PDB file of C-alpha atoms and ligand atoms in Angstrom:
ATOM      1  CA  MET A   1       2.267   8.286   0.032  1.00 49.00           C
ATOM      2  CA  ASP A   2       5.214  10.147   1.502  1.00 59.00           C
ATOM      3  CA  ILE A   3       5.069  10.864   5.171  1.00 65.00           C
ATOM      4  CA  GLN A   4       7.865  12.339   7.206  1.00 70.00           C
ATOM      5  CA  TRP A   5       7.512  10.533  10.474  1.00 73.00           C
ATOM      6  CA  TYR A   6       8.044  13.229  13.039  1.00 75.00           C
ATOM      7  CA  PRO A   7       6.835  12.325  16.539  1.00 77.00           C
ATOM      8  CA  GLY A   8       3.823  14.607  16.042  1.00 81.00           C
ATOM      9  CA  HIS A   9       2.747  12.660  12.960  1.00 82.00           C
ATOM     10  CA  MET A  10       3.079   9.385  14.767  1.00 84.00           C
ATOM     11  CA  THR A  11       0.908  10.644  17.605  1.00 88.00           C
ATOM     12  CA  LYS A  12      -1.676  11.825  15.087  1.00 88.00           C
ATOM     13  CA  ALA A  13      -1.662   8.509  13.219  1.00 88.00           C
ATOM     14  CA  ARG A  14      -2.025   6.608  16.478  1.00 89.00           C
ATOM     15  CA  ARG A  15      -4.901   8.831  17.599  1.00 91.00           C
ATOM     16  CA  MET A  16      -6.698   8.360  14.261  1.00 89.00           C
ATOM     17  CA  MET A  17      -6.276   4.610  14.559  1.00 90.00           C
ATOM     18  CA  GLU A  18      -7.617   4.593  18.105  1.00 91.00           C
ATOM     19  CA  GLU A  19     -10.595   6.697  17.095  1.00 91.00           C
ATOM     20  CA  ASN A  20     -11.437   4.552  14.071  1.00 92.00           C
ATOM     21  CA  LEU A  21     -10.950   1.316  15.971  1.00 93.00           C
ATOM     22  CA  LYS A  22     -13.980   2.189  18.087  1.00 92.00           C
ATOM     23  CA  LEU A  23     -16.123   1.967  14.952  1.00 93.00           C
ATOM     24  CA  ILE A  24     -15.065  -1.360  13.544  1.00 95.00           C
ATOM     25  CA  ASP A  25     -15.239  -5.104  14.094  1.00 96.00           C
ATOM     26  CA  LEU A  26     -12.312  -6.181  11.966  1.00 97.00           C
ATOM     27  CA  ILE A  27      -8.840  -4.953  11.099  1.00 97.00           C
ATOM     28  CA  ILE A  28      -7.616  -5.982   7.671  1.00 97.00           C
ATOM     29  CA  GLU A  29      -3.891  -5.566   8.119  1.00 97.00           C
ATOM     30  CA  LEU A  30      -1.677  -5.357   5.045  1.00 98.00           C
ATOM     31  CA  ILE A  31       1.943  -6.358   5.242  1.00 98.00           C
ATOM     32  CA  ASP A  32       4.554  -6.679   2.502  1.00 98.00           C
ATOM     33  CA  ALA A  33       5.179 -10.297   1.511  1.00 98.00           C
ATOM     34  CA  ARG A  34       8.862  -9.502   0.871  1.00 98.00           C
ATOM     35  CA  ILE A  35       9.420  -8.412   4.475  1.00 98.00           C
ATOM     36  CA  PRO A  36       6.391  -9.517   6.495  1.00 98.00           C
ATOM     37  CA  GLU A  37       7.807  -8.939   9.958  1.00 97.00           C
ATOM     38  CA  SER A  38       9.684  -5.743   9.152  1.00 96.00           C
ATOM     39  CA  SER A  39       6.596  -4.240   7.523  1.00 96.00           C
ATOM     40  CA  ARG A  40       4.321  -5.033  10.493  1.00 95.00           C
ATOM     41  CA  ASN A  41       3.526  -2.219  12.827  1.00 90.00           C
ATOM     42  CA  PRO A  42       4.897  -2.977  16.264  1.00 81.00           C
ATOM     43  CA  ASP A  43       1.829  -1.685  18.103  1.00 87.00           C
ATOM     44  CA  ILE A  44      -0.959  -3.200  16.050  1.00 90.00           C
ATOM     45  CA  ASP A  45      -1.503  -6.196  18.319  1.00 89.00           C
ATOM     46  CA  ARG A  46      -1.979  -3.996  21.366  1.00 90.00           C
ATOM     47  CA  LEU A  47      -4.108  -1.434  19.499  1.00 89.00           C
ATOM     48  CA  GLY A  48      -6.205  -4.102  17.846  1.00 90.00           C
ATOM     49  CA  ASN A  49      -6.761  -6.139  20.954  1.00 89.00           C
ATOM     50  CA  GLY A  50     -10.313  -7.513  20.913  1.00 90.00           C
ATOM     51  CA  LYS A  51     -10.886  -6.898  17.209  1.00 95.00           C
ATOM     52  CA  SER A  52     -11.179  -9.629  14.605  1.00 95.00           C
ATOM     53  CA  ARG A  53      -8.086  -9.767  12.445  1.00 96.00           C
ATOM     54  CA  LEU A  54      -7.324 -10.595   8.857  1.00 97.00           C
ATOM     55  CA  LEU A  55      -3.777 -10.467   7.590  1.00 98.00           C
ATOM     56  CA  ILE A  56      -2.980  -9.792   3.924  1.00 98.00           C
ATOM     57  CA  LEU A  57       0.463 -10.708   2.618  1.00 98.00           C
ATOM     58  CA  ASN A  58       0.377  -8.139  -0.168  1.00 98.00           C
ATOM     59  CA  LYS A  59       2.753  -7.685  -3.126  1.00 98.00           C
ATOM     60  CA  ALA A  60       3.081 -11.458  -3.248  1.00 98.00           C
ATOM     61  CA  ASP A  61       3.970 -11.104  -6.938  1.00 98.00           C
ATOM     62  CA  LEU A  62       7.286  -9.549  -5.864  1.00 98.00           C
ATOM     63  CA  ALA A  63       8.107 -12.169  -3.231  1.00 98.00           C
ATOM     64  CA  GLU A  64       9.341 -15.760  -3.450  1.00 98.00           C
ATOM     65  CA  LYS A  65       6.349 -18.047  -3.656  1.00 98.00           C
ATOM     66  CA  ASP A  66       7.638 -20.717  -1.270  1.00 97.00           C
ATOM     67  CA  ALA A  67       8.616 -18.143   1.318  1.00 98.00           C
ATOM     68  CA  THR A  68       5.188 -16.487   1.130  1.00 98.00           C
ATOM     69  CA  GLU A  69       3.531 -19.873   1.688  1.00 98.00           C
ATOM     70  CA  ARG A  70       5.760 -20.415   4.718  1.00 98.00           C
ATOM     71  CA  TRP A  71       4.827 -17.006   6.106  1.00 98.00           C
ATOM     72  CA  LYS A  72       1.159 -17.789   5.557  1.00 98.00           C
ATOM     73  CA  VAL A  73       1.427 -20.985   7.592  1.00 97.00           C
ATOM     74  CA  TYR A  74       3.491 -19.169  10.216  1.00 97.00           C
ATOM     75  CA  TYR A  75       0.812 -16.523  10.813  1.00 96.00           C
ATOM     76  CA  GLU A  76      -1.997 -19.060  10.607  1.00 97.00           C
ATOM     77  CA  ASN A  77      -0.278 -20.971  13.389  1.00 95.00           C
ATOM     78  CA  LYS A  78      -0.372 -17.756  15.392  1.00 93.00           C
ATOM     79  CA  GLY A  79      -4.143 -17.675  14.973  1.00 93.00           C
ATOM     80  CA  TYR A  80      -4.589 -15.217  12.094  1.00 95.00           C
ATOM     81  CA  VAL A  81      -6.691 -15.728   9.034  1.00 97.00           C
ATOM     82  CA  VAL A  82      -4.234 -15.040   6.197  1.00 98.00           C
ATOM     83  CA  ILE A  83      -4.502 -14.300   2.485  1.00 98.00           C
ATOM     84  CA  THR A  84      -1.703 -13.784   0.004  1.00 98.00           C
ATOM     85  CA  ALA A  85      -2.492 -11.097  -2.539  1.00 98.00           C
ATOM     86  CA  ASP A  86      -1.240  -9.112  -5.474  1.00 98.00           C
ATOM     87  CA  SER A  87      -3.604  -6.168  -5.237  1.00 96.00           C
ATOM     88  CA  LYS A  88      -2.119  -4.491  -8.269  1.00 95.00           C
ATOM     89  CA  HIS A  89      -3.355  -7.302 -10.483  1.00 96.00           C
ATOM     90  CA  GLY A  90      -6.376  -8.306  -8.411  1.00 95.00           C
ATOM     91  CA  VAL A  91      -4.941 -11.649  -7.347  1.00 97.00           C
ATOM     92  CA  GLY A  92      -6.279 -13.026  -4.044  1.00 97.00           C
ATOM     93  CA  ILE A  93      -8.999 -10.407  -3.799  1.00 95.00           C
ATOM     94  CA  LYS A  94     -11.804 -12.907  -4.412  1.00 95.00           C
ATOM     95  CA  GLN A  95     -10.852 -14.733  -1.248  1.00 96.00           C
ATOM     96  CA  VAL A  96     -11.356 -11.698   0.945  1.00 95.00           C
ATOM     97  CA  ARG A  97     -15.055 -12.078   1.655  1.00 93.00           C
ATOM     98  CA  GLY A  98     -14.709 -15.707   2.717  1.00 94.00           C
ATOM     99  CA  ALA A  99     -11.723 -14.810   4.855  1.00 97.00           C
ATOM    100  CA  VAL A 100     -13.628 -11.959   6.504  1.00 96.00           C
ATOM    101  CA  LYS A 101     -16.366 -14.407   7.457  1.00 94.00           C
ATOM    102  CA  GLU A 102     -13.818 -16.792   8.840  1.00 96.00           C
ATOM    103  CA  ALA A 103     -12.017 -14.071  10.814  1.00 97.00           C
ATOM    104  CA  CYS A 104     -15.305 -12.738  12.222  1.00 96.00           C
ATOM    105  CA  LYS A 105     -16.852 -16.152  12.914  1.00 95.00           C
ATOM    106  CA  ALA A 106     -17.017 -15.765  16.698  1.00 93.00           C
ATOM    107  CA  ARG A 107     -18.417 -12.238  16.418  1.00 92.00           C
ATOM    108  CA  ILE A 108     -21.081 -13.227  13.891  1.00 92.00           C
ATOM    109  CA  GLU A 109     -22.057 -16.151  16.118  1.00 93.00           C
ATOM    110  CA  ARG A 110     -22.261 -13.892  19.182  1.00 92.00           C
ATOM    111  CA  ASN A 111     -24.492 -11.492  17.274  1.00 91.00           C
ATOM    112  CA  ARG A 112     -26.672 -14.372  16.137  1.00 91.00           C
ATOM    113  CA  ARG A 113     -27.142 -15.577  19.714  1.00 94.00           C
ATOM    114  CA  ARG A 114     -28.238 -12.074  20.662  1.00 94.00           C
ATOM    115  CA  GLY A 115     -30.721 -12.048  17.820  1.00 93.00           C
ATOM    116  CA  ILE A 116     -28.677  -9.605  15.714  1.00 90.00           C
ATOM    117  CA  LEU A 117     -28.880 -11.018  12.247  1.00 86.00           C
ATOM    118  CA  ASN A 118     -27.390  -9.778   9.000  1.00 83.00           C
ATOM    119  CA  ARG A 119     -25.466  -6.912  10.506  1.00 90.00           C
ATOM    120  CA  PRO A 120     -22.530  -6.268   8.190  1.00 93.00           C
ATOM    121  CA  MET A 121     -19.068  -6.523   9.664  1.00 95.00           C
ATOM    122  CA  ARG A 122     -17.324  -3.175   9.659  1.00 96.00           C
ATOM    123  CA  ALA A 123     -13.707  -3.255   8.625  1.00 97.00           C
ATOM    124  CA  MET A 124     -10.751  -0.954   8.398  1.00 96.00           C
ATOM    125  CA  ILE A 125      -7.740  -1.480   6.165  1.00 96.00           C
ATOM    126  CA  ALA A 126      -4.492  -0.716   7.957  1.00 96.00           C
ATOM    127  CA  GLY A 127      -0.811  -0.798   7.157  1.00 95.00           C
ATOM    128  CA  ILE A 128       2.360   1.216   6.827  1.00 93.00           C
ATOM    129  CA  PRO A 129       2.673   3.702   3.945  1.00 90.00           C
ATOM    130  CA  ASN A 130       3.146   2.246   0.490  1.00 92.00           C
ATOM    131  CA  VAL A 131       2.175  -1.293   1.460  1.00 95.00           C
ATOM    132  CA  GLY A 132      -0.710  -1.102  -1.034  1.00 95.00           C
ATOM    133  CA  LYS A 133      -3.722  -0.038   1.046  1.00 94.00           C
ATOM    134  CA  SER A 134      -5.339   2.160  -1.629  1.00 93.00           C
ATOM    135  CA  THR A 135      -4.628  -0.360  -4.355  1.00 94.00           C
ATOM    136  CA  PHE A 136      -6.155  -3.119  -2.232  1.00 95.00           C
ATOM    137  CA  ILE A 137      -9.265  -1.055  -1.477  1.00 93.00           C
ATOM    138  CA  ASN A 138      -9.718  -0.175  -5.161  1.00 91.00           C
ATOM    139  CA  SER A 139      -9.297  -3.766  -6.172  1.00 93.00           C
ATOM    140  CA  LEU A 140     -11.703  -5.006  -3.506  1.00 92.00           C
ATOM    141  CA  VAL A 141     -14.297  -2.363  -4.105  1.00 89.00           C
ATOM    142  CA  GLY A 142     -14.150  -2.412  -7.889  1.00 83.00           C
ATOM    143  CA  LYS A 143     -17.206  -0.984  -9.512  1.00 54.00           C
ATOM    144  CA  ALA A 144     -19.748  -2.827  -7.455  1.00 49.00           C
ATOM    145  CA  SER A 145     -19.631  -0.609  -4.426  1.00 50.00           C
ATOM    146  CA  ALA A 146     -21.705   2.219  -3.160  1.00 49.00           C
ATOM    147  CA  LYS A 147     -20.686   4.764  -0.604  1.00 51.00           C
ATOM    148  CA  THR A 148     -23.222   4.679   2.157  1.00 50.00           C
ATOM    149  CA  GLY A 149     -22.452   8.155   3.400  1.00 47.00           C
ATOM    150  CA  ASN A 150     -22.728   9.267   6.982  1.00 46.00           C
ATOM    151  CA  LYS A 151     -24.716   6.997   9.185  1.00 47.00           C
ATOM    152  CA  PRO A 152     -26.594   8.050  12.260  1.00 45.00           C
ATOM    153  CA  GLY A 153     -24.605   7.318  15.380  1.00 46.00           C
ATOM    154  CA  VAL A 154     -21.326   7.188  13.545  1.00 45.00           C
ATOM    155  CA  THR A 155     -18.734   9.923  13.871  1.00 47.00           C
ATOM    156  CA  LYS A 156     -19.550  12.626  11.386  1.00 54.00           C
ATOM    157  CA  GLY A 157     -17.524  12.587   8.216  1.00 63.00           C
ATOM    158  CA  LYS A 158     -16.751   8.882   8.233  1.00 72.00           C
ATOM    159  CA  GLN A 159     -17.596   7.233   4.947  1.00 87.00           C
ATOM    160  CA  TRP A 160     -18.432   3.592   4.671  1.00 92.00           C
ATOM    161  CA  ILE A 161     -18.173   1.599   1.499  1.00 91.00           C
ATOM    162  CA  SER A 162     -20.781  -1.089   1.331  1.00 90.00           C
ATOM    163  CA  LEU A 163     -19.595  -4.399  -0.072  1.00 88.00           C
ATOM    164  CA  GLY A 164     -22.809  -6.340  -0.035  1.00 83.00           C
ATOM    165  CA  LYS A 165     -24.825  -7.361   2.990  1.00 87.00           C
ATOM    166  CA  GLU A 166     -21.921  -8.711   4.929  1.00 89.00           C
ATOM    167  CA  LEU A 167     -19.157  -6.169   4.819  1.00 93.00           C
ATOM    168  CA  GLU A 168     -18.684  -2.440   5.168  1.00 95.00           C
ATOM    169  CA  LEU A 169     -15.341  -0.795   4.739  1.00 94.00           C
ATOM    170  CA  LEU A 170     -14.154   2.444   6.240  1.00 93.00           C
ATOM    171  CA  ASP A 171     -13.044   4.352   3.163  1.00 87.00           C
ATOM    172  CA  THR A 172      -9.951   5.902   4.756  1.00 87.00           C
ATOM    173  CA  PRO A 173      -7.279   3.380   5.542  1.00 91.00           C
ATOM    174  CA  GLY A 174      -5.455   3.426   8.858  1.00 91.00           C
ATOM    175  CA  ILE A 175      -1.884   4.559   8.383  1.00 90.00           C
ATOM    176  CA  LEU A 176       0.515   2.748  10.630  1.00 91.00           C
ATOM    177  CA  TRP A 177       4.066   3.820  11.376  1.00 87.00           C
ATOM    178  CA  PRO A 178       6.947   1.563  10.408  1.00 87.00           C
ATOM    179  CA  LYS A 179       9.643   0.073  12.612  1.00 84.00           C
ATOM    180  CA  PHE A 180      12.304   2.730  12.839  1.00 81.00           C
ATOM    181  CA  GLU A 181      14.094   1.597  15.986  1.00 83.00           C
ATOM    182  CA  ASP A 182      15.040  -1.777  14.553  1.00 88.00           C
ATOM    183  CA  LYS A 183      17.951  -0.933  12.241  1.00 89.00           C
ATOM    184  CA  ALA A 184      17.768  -4.099  10.148  1.00 92.00           C
ATOM    185  CA  ALA A 185      14.017  -3.625   9.636  1.00 93.00           C
ATOM    186  CA  ALA A 186      14.476   0.057   8.736  1.00 91.00           C
ATOM    187  CA  MET A 187      17.066  -0.914   6.130  1.00 92.00           C
ATOM    188  CA  LYS A 188      14.700  -3.434   4.510  1.00 95.00           C
ATOM    189  CA  LEU A 189      11.869  -0.888   4.580  1.00 93.00           C
ATOM    190  CA  ALA A 190      14.128   1.622   2.850  1.00 92.00           C
ATOM    191  CA  LEU A 191      15.192  -0.971   0.275  1.00 94.00           C
ATOM    192  CA  ILE A 192      11.633  -1.796  -0.754  1.00 94.00           C
ATOM    193  CA  GLY A 193      10.904   1.937  -0.871  1.00 90.00           C
ATOM    194  CA  SER A 194       8.550   2.060   2.058  1.00 86.00           C
ATOM    195  CA  ILE A 195      10.460   4.631   4.049  1.00 82.00           C
ATOM    196  CA  LYS A 196      12.021   7.442   2.215  1.00 72.00           C
ATOM    197  CA  ASP A 197      15.517   7.321   0.876  1.00 55.00           C
ATOM    198  CA  GLU A 198      16.788  10.112   3.079  1.00 56.00           C
ATOM    199  CA  ILE A 199      17.274   7.536   5.844  1.00 59.00           C
ATOM    200  CA  LEU A 200      20.279   6.544   3.764  1.00 68.00           C
ATOM    201  CA  GLN A 201      21.656   8.009   0.580  1.00 84.00           C
ATOM    202  CA  GLU A 202      20.502   6.081  -2.462  1.00 90.00           C
ATOM    203  CA  GLU A 203      24.042   5.039  -3.214  1.00 93.00           C
ATOM    204  CA  GLU A 204      24.538   3.649   0.258  1.00 93.00           C
ATOM    205  CA  LEU A 205      21.201   1.901   0.022  1.00 94.00           C
ATOM    206  CA  ALA A 206      22.200   0.379  -3.319  1.00 96.00           C
ATOM    207  CA  LEU A 207      25.466  -0.890  -1.824  1.00 97.00           C
ATOM    208  CA  ASN A 208      23.484  -2.576   0.945  1.00 96.00           C
ATOM    209  CA  LEU A 209      21.242  -4.142  -1.662  1.00 97.00           C
ATOM    210  CA  ILE A 210      24.228  -5.395  -3.642  1.00 98.00           C
ATOM    211  CA  ASP A 211      25.627  -6.879  -0.445  1.00 97.00           C
ATOM    212  CA  PHE A 212      22.328  -8.641   0.291  1.00 97.00           C
ATOM    213  CA  LEU A 213      21.792  -9.933  -3.231  1.00 98.00           C
ATOM    214  CA  THR A 214      25.301 -11.247  -3.871  1.00 97.00           C
ATOM    215  CA  GLU A 215      25.100 -13.079  -0.541  1.00 97.00           C
ATOM    216  CA  ASN A 216      21.529 -14.386  -0.736  1.00 97.00           C
ATOM    217  CA  LYS A 217      20.660 -14.419  -4.407  1.00 97.00           C
ATOM    218  CA  PRO A 218      23.876 -15.291  -6.217  1.00 97.00           C
ATOM    219  CA  GLY A 219      23.595 -14.867  -9.966  1.00 97.00           C
ATOM    220  CA  MET A 220      20.738 -12.374  -9.904  1.00 97.00           C
ATOM    221  CA  LEU A 221      22.843  -9.253 -10.539  1.00 97.00           C
ATOM    222  CA  LYS A 222      25.072 -11.105 -12.969  1.00 97.00           C
ATOM    223  CA  GLU A 223      22.108 -12.126 -15.052  1.00 96.00           C
ATOM    224  CA  LYS A 224      20.558  -8.673 -15.151  1.00 95.00           C
ATOM    225  CA  TYR A 225      23.621  -6.448 -15.514  1.00 96.00           C
ATOM    226  CA  LEU A 226      26.388  -8.858 -16.545  1.00 95.00           C
ATOM    227  CA  VAL A 227      28.486  -7.895 -13.529  1.00 95.00           C
ATOM    228  CA  VAL A 228      31.208  -9.941 -11.861  1.00 96.00           C
ATOM    229  CA  GLU A 229      29.667 -10.673  -8.484  1.00 96.00           C
ATOM    230  CA  GLU A 230      32.962 -11.629  -6.817  1.00 95.00           C
ATOM    231  CA  LYS A 231      34.058  -7.977  -6.844  1.00 95.00           C
ATOM    232  CA  ALA A 232      33.600  -5.491  -3.983  1.00 96.00           C
ATOM    233  CA  ASP A 233      30.125  -3.929  -3.656  1.00 96.00           C
ATOM    234  CA  HIS A 234      31.195  -0.478  -4.894  1.00 96.00           C
ATOM    235  CA  GLU A 235      32.883  -2.056  -7.923  1.00 97.00           C
ATOM    236  CA  ILE A 236      29.682  -3.934  -8.742  1.00 98.00           C
ATOM    237  CA  LEU A 237      27.782  -0.641  -8.586  1.00 97.00           C
ATOM    238  CA  PHE A 238      30.334   0.815 -10.977  1.00 96.00           C
ATOM    239  CA  GLN A 239      29.813  -2.137 -13.309  1.00 97.00           C
ATOM    240  CA  ILE A 240      26.066  -1.527 -13.203  1.00 97.00           C
ATOM    241  CA  ALA A 241      26.748   2.092 -14.226  1.00 97.00           C
ATOM    242  CA  GLU A 242      28.763   0.729 -17.158  1.00 95.00           C
ATOM    243  CA  SER A 243      26.189  -1.848 -18.137  1.00 93.00           C
ATOM    244  CA  ARG A 244      23.285   0.638 -17.919  1.00 93.00           C
ATOM    245  CA  LYS A 245      25.408   3.356 -19.573  1.00 94.00           C
ATOM    246  CA  CYS A 246      24.912   5.794 -16.702  1.00 94.00           C
ATOM    247  CA  LEU A 247      27.194   8.686 -17.634  1.00 94.00           C
ATOM    248  CA  LYS A 248      27.721  12.133 -16.164  1.00 92.00           C
ATOM    249  CA  SER A 249      27.957  15.074 -18.573  1.00 90.00           C
ATOM    250  CA  GLY A 250      31.774  14.902 -18.453  1.00 90.00           C
ATOM    251  CA  GLY A 251      31.682  11.289 -19.623  1.00 90.00           C
ATOM    252  CA  GLU A 252      32.441   9.712 -16.238  1.00 93.00           C
ATOM    253  CA  TYR A 253      30.303   6.849 -14.993  1.00 94.00           C
ATOM    254  CA  ASP A 254      27.503   8.007 -12.711  1.00 95.00           C
ATOM    255  CA  THR A 255      27.141   5.592  -9.785  1.00 95.00           C
ATOM    256  CA  ALA A 256      24.372   7.667  -8.156  1.00 94.00           C
ATOM    257  CA  LYS A 257      22.257   7.156 -11.258  1.00 95.00           C
ATOM    258  CA  ALA A 258      23.170   3.462 -11.353  1.00 97.00           C
ATOM    259  CA  ALA A 259      22.042   3.203  -7.725  1.00 96.00           C
ATOM    260  CA  MET A 260      18.650   4.597  -8.693  1.00 94.00           C
ATOM    261  CA  PHE A 261      18.319   2.167 -11.592  1.00 96.00           C
ATOM    262  CA  LEU A 262      19.201  -0.754  -9.364  1.00 97.00           C
ATOM    263  CA  LEU A 263      16.752   0.259  -6.622  1.00 96.00           C
ATOM    264  CA  ASP A 264      13.985   0.825  -9.165  1.00 96.00           C
ATOM    265  CA  ASP A 265      14.598  -2.520 -10.852  1.00 97.00           C
ATOM    266  CA  PHE A 266      14.593  -4.252  -7.482  1.00 97.00           C
ATOM    267  CA  ARG A 267      11.449  -2.506  -6.226  1.00 96.00           C
ATOM    268  CA  ASN A 268       9.553  -3.232  -9.422  1.00 95.00           C
ATOM    269  CA  GLY A 269      10.470  -6.906  -9.434  1.00 96.00           C
ATOM    270  CA  LYS A 270      12.618  -6.597 -12.550  1.00 97.00           C
ATOM    271  CA  LEU A 271      15.418  -8.574 -10.931  1.00 97.00           C
ATOM    272  CA  GLY A 272      13.018 -11.407 -10.105  1.00 97.00           C
ATOM    273  CA  THR A 273      11.162 -12.271  -6.923  1.00 98.00           C
ATOM    274  CA  VAL A 274      13.023 -11.616  -3.688  1.00 98.00           C
ATOM    275  CA  THR A 275      12.019 -12.299  -0.098  1.00 98.00           C
ATOM    276  CA  MET A 276      14.305 -10.629   2.419  1.00 98.00           C
ATOM    277  CA  GLU A 277      13.296 -12.487   5.575  1.00 97.00           C
ATOM    278  CA  TYR A 278      11.953 -15.900   6.462  1.00 97.00           C
ATOM    279  CA  PRO A 279       9.868 -17.127   9.354  1.00 95.00           C
ATOM    280  CA  ILE A 280      11.767 -18.593  12.268  1.00 86.00           C
ATOM    281  CA  VAL A 281       9.944 -21.686  13.385  1.00 74.00           C
ATOM    282  CA  SER A 282      10.839 -23.076  16.783  1.00 69.00           C
ATOM    283  CA  GLU A 283      11.258 -26.845  16.824  1.00 65.00           C
ATOM    284  CA  ASP A 284       9.208 -28.095  19.728  1.00 61.00           C
TER     285      ASP A 284
HETATM  286  P1  LIG B 301      -0.660   2.853   0.311  1.00 94.90           P
HETATM  287  O1  LIG B 301      -2.085   3.252   0.038  1.00 94.90           O
HETATM  288  O2  LIG B 301      -0.555   1.756   1.341  1.00 94.90           O
HETATM  289  O3  LIG B 301       0.250   3.978   0.638  1.00 94.90           O
HETATM  290  O4  LIG B 301      -0.085   2.177  -1.029  1.00 94.90           O
HETATM  291  P2  LIG B 301      -0.609   2.291  -2.546  1.00 94.90           P
HETATM  292  O5  LIG B 301      -1.894   1.565  -2.725  1.00 94.90           O
HETATM  293  O6  LIG B 301      -0.545   3.720  -2.954  1.00 94.90           O
HETATM  294  O7  LIG B 301       0.506   1.448  -3.306  1.00 94.90           O
HETATM  295  C1  LIG B 301       1.871   1.837  -3.309  1.00 94.90           C
HETATM  296  C2  LIG B 301       2.543   1.255  -4.538  1.00 94.90           C
HETATM  297  O8  LIG B 301       2.543  -0.160  -4.468  1.00 94.90           O
HETATM  298  C3  LIG B 301       1.846   1.609  -5.868  1.00 94.90           C
HETATM  299  O9  LIG B 301       2.859   1.697  -6.849  1.00 94.90           O
HETATM  300  C4  LIG B 301       1.014   0.360  -6.144  1.00 94.90           C
HETATM  301  O10 LIG B 301       0.715   0.194  -7.507  1.00 94.90           O
HETATM  302  C5  LIG B 301       1.945  -0.713  -5.644  1.00 94.90           C
HETATM  303  N1  LIG B 301       1.245  -1.951  -5.248  1.00 94.90           N
HETATM  304  C6  LIG B 301       0.211  -2.082  -4.393  1.00 94.90           C
HETATM  305  N2  LIG B 301      -0.120  -3.373  -4.240  1.00 94.90           N
HETATM  306  C7  LIG B 301       0.724  -4.080  -5.029  1.00 94.90           C
HETATM  307  C8  LIG B 301       0.890  -5.482  -5.300  1.00 94.90           C
HETATM  308  O11 LIG B 301       0.218  -6.352  -4.753  1.00 94.90           O
HETATM  309  N3  LIG B 301       1.903  -5.804  -6.167  1.00 94.90           N
HETATM  310  C9  LIG B 301       2.702  -4.875  -6.749  1.00 94.90           C
HETATM  311  N4  LIG B 301       3.650  -5.285  -7.588  1.00 94.90           N
HETATM  312  N5  LIG B 301       2.563  -3.554  -6.521  1.00 94.90           N
HETATM  313  C10 LIG B 301       1.595  -3.170  -5.662  1.00 94.90           C
HETATM  314  P3  LIG B 301       3.326   3.051  -7.448  1.00 94.90           P
HETATM  315  O12 LIG B 301       4.591   2.765  -8.138  1.00 94.90           O
HETATM  316  O13 LIG B 301       3.312   4.090  -6.373  1.00 94.90           O
HETATM  317  O14 LIG B 301       2.200   3.392  -8.424  1.00 94.90           O
HETATM  318  P4  LIG B 301       1.922   2.712  -9.863  1.00 94.90           P
HETATM  319  O15 LIG B 301       3.177   2.899 -10.620  1.00 94.90           O
HETATM  320  O16 LIG B 301       1.577   1.278  -9.635  1.00 94.90           O
HETATM  321  O17 LIG B 301       0.780   3.529 -10.359  1.00 94.90           O
END
């Protein structure tokens, strides 16, 4: 989903979130396993105060396995119930129901004490654009669901998807705005394709990616494109144009096209799994 984040759109997204939050017990927050912190919305903790929380490290198939495990432990230590998932291929989805129960334990117990039994937990999926919200919902809902339609007492027009006796899902996910102010985070968001490429030209973005990969993942570009990684970033991009035979009509090498190839390969996991940030664990 492409959204141009003008201030007006951010205000609208925030208002929608606030309105929908009144209806739910649980926020299922999706973040990108390749950049968990950079893909988290800065305001979600304040907005979601008082709600049960479940965190999904999505696109785990594109991230380094060890790093994703470390992030899982990191967020668990902060008190979240966490699942790692690859929604595109349905991996991790089976664990969601159990995790919902775990995340809503206190709430379910409170209801039980008040004599409210078997009331399904109402959940909303939330996350920044492109993190996989629709894919996750489709994977979770599968064929077994039924839309329950408008319910009395619930804001008109809201649709709930019933997932058995225990869980109801708001069918429209909450769209959260990414971290724009933090330059390093914005760069990573642009690299994974979560904020649009106009933030930086594709070629500039590709040069940043080359810089990151030669530094942090030596050998990765060499293996894929047979480039000499010791060269300057712009020369490596030129070599990628050669290796992928990106030519302009006049026969010159087309580095803009090579930049697109590189970004696509990276975003689709064709270079291998890459995590771009790791949890910082204080030693005390
Ligand atoms: P959104 O609702 O949060 O905006 O995201 P959406 O589900 O539309 O997913 C955005 C892109 O991310 C889609 O790719 C989707 O297939 C992909 N995706 C979602 N979850 C995962 C995952 O766990 N792993 C991987 N590898 N990809 C995931 P697309 O290129 O836009 O569409 P398509 O080519 O897959 O059809």
